[in-house]
């Protein structure tokens, strides 16, 4: 086996491992509110999320193309493979750290930060303009939009239902949450599995094993399978943070939060091809619906810790990837 082939296979393996960690790390994005309101049991929610993650991963390639060609220049030869591998290691390490502490950080930004750090360390082309337009701006804009829309739609829902019987209304919203959670899981697959596809294509191009545009079908299937398998393993630490620690959710608030977050994910994936964070989007939507009752309903101290983690993600994963590149670049 040549060194190039060994590196390509290693990158693919680590990329799928990242996809797996993305699944169990971000499974809570889609199902935490449904589990917290007892619309679904954890087992039902995880199975549904895994299936919808798989389907969502096959629905588009716009985000994958942004990751594959818009963050760093096309890697060349073995040295390029080391850059991609270092970026992946940075993302995986940060995912594991934040999962351990139950902090819902962004797997998307961990991957982008890892690629940026490794590319910068290796003096490779880093497309700062694309990063600014499709990463930095959405990083700030999507939580603001998620919070604002969730606040507005929750106010509308409360007004419409103001004279309805509480128990019957909550029962209806609990049933509706099955649909909203499925849509959220579909959006998670659409956004996050594509990022792994883009990285694998980067490795194939660098190794000389792919010379066409688009994403090979086997890459789509592998990425979809890995994120679905990861989702099945749970992610209960982060599920508890999103479902219980930010606000006390009822089915109405959970349905609106999931519906708004899913709509933001679809819009950015299909129209902007921007790799936004599902974590940021659903967390801000939960804060938005919580703020409609009273300001004290949102536990702002915990929310502040989460937001702090958001800002740390890119530099922290970049730092790990820089260290990894320093250790590995000599073998290329």
PDB file of N, CA and C in Angstrom, residues 20-85:
ATOM      1  N   UNK A  20     -19.727  10.466  12.822  1.00  0.00           N
ATOM      2  CA  UNK A  20     -20.342   9.695  13.901  1.00  0.00           C
ATOM      3  C   UNK A  20     -20.457  10.543  15.169  1.00  0.00           C
ATOM      4  N   UNK A  21     -19.367  11.227  15.537  1.00  0.00           N
ATOM      5  CA  UNK A  21     -19.424  12.099  16.727  1.00  0.00           C
ATOM      6  C   UNK A  21     -20.411  13.234  16.521  1.00  0.00           C
ATOM      7  N   UNK A  22     -20.509  13.707  15.291  1.00  0.00           N
ATOM      8  CA  UNK A  22     -21.494  14.743  14.974  1.00  0.00           C
ATOM      9  C   UNK A  22     -22.893  14.222  15.264  1.00  0.00           C
ATOM     10  N   UNK A  23     -23.149  12.951  14.909  1.00  0.00           N
ATOM     11  CA  UNK A  23     -24.457  12.363  15.145  1.00  0.00           C
ATOM     12  C   UNK A  23     -24.814  12.289  16.614  1.00  0.00           C
ATOM     13  N   UNK A  24     -23.918  11.726  17.452  1.00  0.00           N
ATOM     14  CA  UNK A  24     -24.293  11.605  18.867  1.00  0.00           C
ATOM     15  C   UNK A  24     -24.164  12.932  19.600  1.00  0.00           C
ATOM     16  N   UNK A  25     -23.309  13.828  19.089  1.00  0.00           N
ATOM     17  CA  UNK A  25     -23.158  15.146  19.698  1.00  0.00           C
ATOM     18  C   UNK A  25     -24.369  16.022  19.410  1.00  0.00           C
ATOM     19  N   UNK A  26     -24.872  15.955  18.175  1.00  0.00           N
ATOM     20  CA  UNK A  26     -25.935  16.863  17.744  1.00  0.00           C
ATOM     21  C   UNK A  26     -27.304  16.202  17.649  1.00  0.00           C
ATOM     22  N   UNK A  27     -27.413  14.933  18.050  1.00  0.00           N
ATOM     23  CA  UNK A  27     -28.730  14.281  18.038  1.00  0.00           C
ATOM     24  C   UNK A  27     -29.732  15.081  18.852  1.00  0.00           C
ATOM     25  N   UNK A  28     -29.242  15.685  19.935  1.00  0.00           N
ATOM     26  CA  UNK A  28     -30.128  16.458  20.798  1.00  0.00           C
ATOM     27  C   UNK A  28     -30.749  17.644  20.072  1.00  0.00           C
ATOM     28  N   UNK A  29     -30.087  18.164  19.035  1.00  0.00           N
ATOM     29  CA  UNK A  29     -30.634  19.299  18.304  1.00  0.00           C
ATOM     30  C   UNK A  29     -32.042  19.020  17.819  1.00  0.00           C
ATOM     31  N   UNK A  30     -32.253  17.811  17.314  1.00  0.00           N
ATOM     32  CA  UNK A  30     -33.524  17.484  16.698  1.00  0.00           C
ATOM     33  C   UNK A  30     -34.565  17.008  17.701  1.00  0.00           C
ATOM     34  N   UNK A  31     -34.136  16.373  18.773  1.00  0.00           N
ATOM     35  CA  UNK A  31     -35.111  15.625  19.585  1.00  0.00           C
ATOM     36  C   UNK A  31     -35.213  16.065  21.032  1.00  0.00           C
ATOM     37  N   UNK A  32     -34.342  16.956  21.502  1.00  0.00           N
ATOM     38  CA  UNK A  32     -34.348  17.308  22.925  1.00  0.00           C
ATOM     39  C   UNK A  32     -35.686  17.873  23.365  1.00  0.00           C
ATOM     40  N   UNK A  33     -36.256  18.767  22.556  1.00  0.00           N
ATOM     41  CA  UNK A  33     -37.515  19.381  22.978  1.00  0.00           C
ATOM     42  C   UNK A  33     -38.652  18.362  22.980  1.00  0.00           C
ATOM     43  N   UNK A  34     -38.661  17.447  22.010  1.00  0.00           N
ATOM     44  CA  UNK A  34     -39.720  16.433  21.946  1.00  0.00           C
ATOM     45  C   UNK A  34     -39.637  15.458  23.119  1.00  0.00           C
ATOM     46  N   UNK A  35     -38.419  15.128  23.529  1.00  0.00           N
ATOM     47  CA  UNK A  35     -38.245  14.236  24.672  1.00  0.00           C
ATOM     48  C   UNK A  35     -38.611  14.958  25.972  1.00  0.00           C
ATOM     49  N   UNK A  36     -38.207  16.232  26.073  1.00  0.00           N
ATOM     50  CA  UNK A  36     -38.477  16.995  27.288  1.00  0.00           C
ATOM     51  C   UNK A  36     -39.969  17.187  27.519  1.00  0.00           C
ATOM     52  N   UNK A  37     -40.746  17.314  26.440  1.00  0.00           N
ATOM     53  CA  UNK A  37     -42.193  17.518  26.576  1.00  0.00           C
ATOM     54  C   UNK A  37     -42.967  16.198  26.561  1.00  0.00           C
ATOM     55  N   UNK A  38     -42.238  15.080  26.473  1.00  0.00           N
ATOM     56  CA  UNK A  38     -42.826  13.732  26.431  1.00  0.00           C
ATOM     57  C   UNK A  38     -43.663  13.498  25.179  1.00  0.00           C
ATOM     58  N   UNK A  39     -43.395  14.265  24.121  1.00  0.00           N
ATOM     59  CA  UNK A  39     -44.047  13.982  22.845  1.00  0.00           C
ATOM     60  C   UNK A  39     -43.540  12.656  22.287  1.00  0.00           C
ATOM     61  N   UNK A  40     -42.263  12.359  22.563  1.00  0.00           N
ATOM     62  CA  UNK A  40     -41.652  11.105  22.125  1.00  0.00           C
ATOM     63  C   UNK A  40     -40.806  10.558  23.265  1.00  0.00           C
ATOM     64  N   UNK A  41     -40.691   9.252  23.336  1.00  0.00           N
ATOM     65  CA  UNK A  41     -39.744   8.665  24.275  1.00  0.00           C
ATOM     66  C   UNK A  41     -38.336   8.826  23.690  1.00  0.00           C
ATOM     67  N   UNK A  42     -37.291   8.770  24.524  1.00  0.00           N
ATOM     68  CA  UNK A  42     -35.939   8.878  23.978  1.00  0.00           C
ATOM     69  C   UNK A  42     -35.652   7.856  22.889  1.00  0.00           C
ATOM     70  N   UNK A  43     -36.104   6.621  23.082  1.00  0.00           N
ATOM     71  CA  UNK A  43     -35.846   5.577  22.091  1.00  0.00           C
ATOM     72  C   UNK A  43     -36.555   5.895  20.762  1.00  0.00           C
ATOM     73  N   UNK A  44     -37.817   6.300  20.843  1.00  0.00           N
ATOM     74  CA  UNK A  44     -38.560   6.655  19.630  1.00  0.00           C
ATOM     75  C   UNK A  44     -37.911   7.843  18.926  1.00  0.00           C
ATOM     76  N   UNK A  45     -37.531   8.839  19.717  1.00  0.00           N
ATOM     77  CA  UNK A  45     -36.962  10.054  19.144  1.00  0.00           C
ATOM     78  C   UNK A  45     -35.630   9.772  18.453  1.00  0.00           C
ATOM     79  N   UNK A  46     -34.779   8.968  19.065  1.00  0.00           N
ATOM     80  CA  UNK A  46     -33.486   8.657  18.484  1.00  0.00           C
ATOM     81  C   UNK A  46     -33.627   7.865  17.180  1.00  0.00           C
ATOM     82  N   UNK A  47     -34.539   6.910  17.166  1.00  0.00           N
ATOM     83  CA  UNK A  47     -34.748   6.126  15.945  1.00  0.00           C
ATOM     84  C   UNK A  47     -35.269   7.014  14.819  1.00  0.00           C
ATOM     85  N   UNK A  48     -36.263   7.840  15.135  1.00  0.00           N
ATOM     86  CA  UNK A  48     -36.811   8.744  14.134  1.00  0.00           C
ATOM     87  C   UNK A  48     -35.744   9.708  13.621  1.00  0.00           C
ATOM     88  N   UNK A  49     -34.938  10.250  14.540  1.00  0.00           N
ATOM     89  CA  UNK A  49     -33.895  11.198  14.141  1.00  0.00           C
ATOM     90  C   UNK A  49     -32.853  10.528  13.252  1.00  0.00           C
ATOM     91  N   UNK A  50     -32.501   9.281  13.569  1.00  0.00           N
ATOM     92  CA  UNK A  50     -31.506   8.571  12.760  1.00  0.00           C
ATOM     93  C   UNK A  50     -32.008   8.359  11.338  1.00  0.00           C
ATOM     94  N   UNK A  51     -33.274   7.961  11.201  1.00  0.00           N
ATOM     95  CA  UNK A  51     -33.846   7.741   9.867  1.00  0.00           C
ATOM     96  C   UNK A  51     -33.897   9.046   9.082  1.00  0.00           C
ATOM     97  N   UNK A  52     -34.354  10.110   9.718  1.00  0.00           N
ATOM     98  CA  UNK A  52     -34.482  11.391   9.017  1.00  0.00           C
ATOM     99  C   UNK A  52     -33.118  12.002   8.724  1.00  0.00           C
ATOM    100  N   UNK A  53     -32.137  11.780   9.595  1.00  0.00           N
ATOM    101  CA  UNK A  53     -30.763  12.209   9.308  1.00  0.00           C
ATOM    102  C   UNK A  53     -30.264  11.580   8.016  1.00  0.00           C
ATOM    103  N   UNK A  54     -30.517  10.282   7.865  1.00  0.00           N
ATOM    104  CA  UNK A  54     -30.060   9.553   6.679  1.00  0.00           C
ATOM    105  C   UNK A  54     -30.721  10.109   5.423  1.00  0.00           C
ATOM    106  N   UNK A  55     -32.029  10.310   5.484  1.00  0.00           N
ATOM    107  CA  UNK A  55     -32.738  10.837   4.318  1.00  0.00           C
ATOM    108  C   UNK A  55     -32.262  12.251   3.987  1.00  0.00           C
ATOM    109  N   UNK A  56     -32.137  13.092   5.023  1.00  0.00           N
ATOM    110  CA  UNK A  56     -31.709  14.468   4.807  1.00  0.00           C
ATOM    111  C   UNK A  56     -30.331  14.567   4.179  1.00  0.00           C
ATOM    112  N   UNK A  57     -29.452  13.642   4.531  1.00  0.00           N
ATOM    113  CA  UNK A  57     -28.089  13.667   4.005  1.00  0.00           C
ATOM    114  C   UNK A  57     -28.051  13.468   2.490  1.00  0.00           C
ATOM    115  N   UNK A  58     -29.094  12.871   1.932  1.00  0.00           N
ATOM    116  CA  UNK A  58     -29.114  12.561   0.504  1.00  0.00           C
ATOM    117  C   UNK A  58     -29.865  13.598  -0.322  1.00  0.00           C
ATOM    118  N   UNK A  59     -30.338  14.656   0.311  1.00  0.00           N
ATOM    119  CA  UNK A  59     -31.212  15.603  -0.386  1.00  0.00           C
ATOM    120  C   UNK A  59     -30.492  16.714  -1.140  1.00  0.00           C
ATOM    121  N   UNK A  60     -29.216  16.925  -0.890  1.00  0.00           N
ATOM    122  CA  UNK A  60     -28.528  18.015  -1.571  1.00  0.00           C
ATOM    123  C   UNK A  60     -27.023  17.925  -1.409  1.00  0.00           C
ATOM    124  N   UNK A  61     -26.312  18.786  -2.140  1.00  0.00           N
ATOM    125  CA  UNK A  61     -24.844  18.791  -2.068  1.00  0.00           C
ATOM    126  C   UNK A  61     -24.269  20.204  -1.959  1.00  0.00           C
ATOM    127  N   UNK A  62     -25.117  21.217  -1.862  1.00  0.00           N
ATOM    128  CA  UNK A  62     -24.623  22.595  -1.840  1.00  0.00           C
ATOM    129  C   UNK A  62     -23.681  22.875  -0.689  1.00  0.00           C
ATOM    130  N   UNK A  63     -24.038  22.421   0.504  1.00  0.00           N
ATOM    131  CA  UNK A  63     -23.185  22.643   1.673  1.00  0.00           C
ATOM    132  C   UNK A  63     -21.881  21.859   1.532  1.00  0.00           C
ATOM    133  N   UNK A  64     -21.961  20.637   1.008  1.00  0.00           N
ATOM    134  CA  UNK A  64     -20.763  19.812   0.802  1.00  0.00           C
ATOM    135  C   UNK A  64     -19.788  20.507  -0.143  1.00  0.00           C
ATOM    136  N   UNK A  65     -20.315  21.145  -1.181  1.00  0.00           N
ATOM    137  CA  UNK A  65     -19.445  21.834  -2.135  1.00  0.00           C
ATOM    138  C   UNK A  65     -18.779  23.045  -1.501  1.00  0.00           C
ATOM    139  N   UNK A  66     -19.493  23.730  -0.591  1.00  0.00           N
ATOM    140  CA  UNK A  66     -18.884  24.860   0.119  1.00  0.00           C
ATOM    141  C   UNK A  66     -17.725  24.383   0.980  1.00  0.00           C
ATOM    142  N   UNK A  67     -17.917  23.286   1.715  1.00  0.00           N
ATOM    143  CA  UNK A  67     -16.852  22.745   2.553  1.00  0.00           C
ATOM    144  C   UNK A  67     -15.704  22.216   1.689  1.00  0.00           C
ATOM    145  N   UNK A  68     -16.051  21.541   0.594  1.00  0.00           N
ATOM    146  CA  UNK A  68     -15.032  20.906  -0.232  1.00  0.00           C
ATOM    147  C   UNK A  68     -14.189  21.861  -1.046  1.00  0.00           C
ATOM    148  N   UNK A  69     -14.705  23.062  -1.318  1.00  0.00           N
ATOM    149  CA  UNK A  69     -13.945  23.970  -2.176  1.00  0.00           C
ATOM    150  C   UNK A  69     -13.910  25.409  -1.682  1.00  0.00           C
ATOM    151  N   UNK A  70     -14.628  25.716  -0.608  1.00  0.00           N
ATOM    152  CA  UNK A  70     -14.740  27.103  -0.203  1.00  0.00           C
ATOM    153  C   UNK A  70     -13.999  27.494   1.056  1.00  0.00           C
ATOM    154  N   UNK A  71     -13.408  26.543   1.795  1.00  0.00           N
ATOM    155  CA  UNK A  71     -12.714  26.878   3.040  1.00  0.00           C
ATOM    156  C   UNK A  71     -11.205  26.973   2.823  1.00  0.00           C
ATOM    157  N   UNK A  72     -10.629  25.930   2.251  1.00  0.00           N
ATOM    158  CA  UNK A  72      -9.202  25.965   1.899  1.00  0.00           C
ATOM    159  C   UNK A  72      -9.057  25.561   0.442  1.00  0.00           C
ATOM    160  N   UNK A  73      -7.917  25.912  -0.156  1.00  0.00           N
ATOM    161  CA  UNK A  73      -7.662  25.559  -1.535  1.00  0.00           C
ATOM    162  C   UNK A  73      -7.587  24.058  -1.710  1.00  0.00           C
ATOM    163  N   UNK A  74      -7.858  23.565  -2.938  1.00  0.00           N
ATOM    164  CA  UNK A  74      -7.801  22.118  -3.168  1.00  0.00           C
ATOM    165  C   UNK A  74      -6.448  21.553  -2.754  1.00  0.00           C
ATOM    166  N   UNK A  75      -6.425  20.631  -1.792  1.00  0.00           N
ATOM    167  CA  UNK A  75      -5.144  20.089  -1.313  1.00  0.00           C
ATOM    168  C   UNK A  75      -4.464  19.259  -2.383  1.00  0.00           C
ATOM    169  N   UNK A  76      -3.158  19.363  -2.423  1.00  0.00           N
ATOM    170  CA  UNK A  76      -2.374  18.626  -3.402  1.00  0.00           C
ATOM    171  C   UNK A  76      -1.497  17.602  -2.694  1.00  0.00           C
ATOM    172  N   UNK A  77      -1.407  16.429  -3.223  1.00  0.00           N
ATOM    173  CA  UNK A  77      -0.511  15.358  -2.797  1.00  0.00           C
ATOM    174  C   UNK A  77      -0.644  15.007  -1.316  1.00  0.00           C
ATOM    175  N   UNK A  78       0.378  14.339  -0.782  1.00  0.00           N
ATOM    176  CA  UNK A  78       0.332  13.853   0.601  1.00  0.00           C
ATOM    177  C   UNK A  78       0.280  14.977   1.617  1.00  0.00           C
ATOM    178  N   UNK A  79       0.949  16.081   1.299  1.00  0.00           N
ATOM    179  CA  UNK A  79       0.946  17.216   2.228  1.00  0.00           C
ATOM    180  C   UNK A  79      -0.469  17.762   2.395  1.00  0.00           C
ATOM    181  N   UNK A  80      -1.225  17.804   1.311  1.00  0.00           N
ATOM    182  CA  UNK A  80      -2.605  18.249   1.397  1.00  0.00           C
ATOM    183  C   UNK A  80      -3.454  17.317   2.242  1.00  0.00           C
ATOM    184  N   UNK A  81      -3.183  16.030   2.141  1.00  0.00           N
ATOM    185  CA  UNK A  81      -3.912  15.061   2.959  1.00  0.00           C
ATOM    186  C   UNK A  81      -3.628  15.248   4.448  1.00  0.00           C
ATOM    187  N   UNK A  82      -2.407  15.593   4.773  1.00  0.00           N
ATOM    188  CA  UNK A  82      -2.057  15.864   6.177  1.00  0.00           C
ATOM    189  C   UNK A  82      -2.825  17.077   6.679  1.00  0.00           C
ATOM    190  N   UNK A  83      -2.990  18.094   5.836  1.00  0.00           N
ATOM    191  CA  UNK A  83      -3.752  19.279   6.223  1.00  0.00           C
ATOM    192  C   UNK A  83      -5.192  18.901   6.546  1.00  0.00           C
ATOM    193  N   UNK A  84      -5.824  18.127   5.653  1.00  0.00           N
ATOM    194  CA  UNK A  84      -7.211  17.716   5.862  1.00  0.00           C
ATOM    195  C   UNK A  84      -7.333  16.844   7.112  1.00  0.00           C
ATOM    196  N   UNK A  85      -6.397  15.908   7.291  1.00  0.00           N
ATOM    197  CA  UNK A  85      -6.427  15.031   8.463  1.00  0.00           C
ATOM    198  C   UNK A  85      -6.289  15.830   9.756  1.00  0.00           C
TER     199      UNK A  85
END
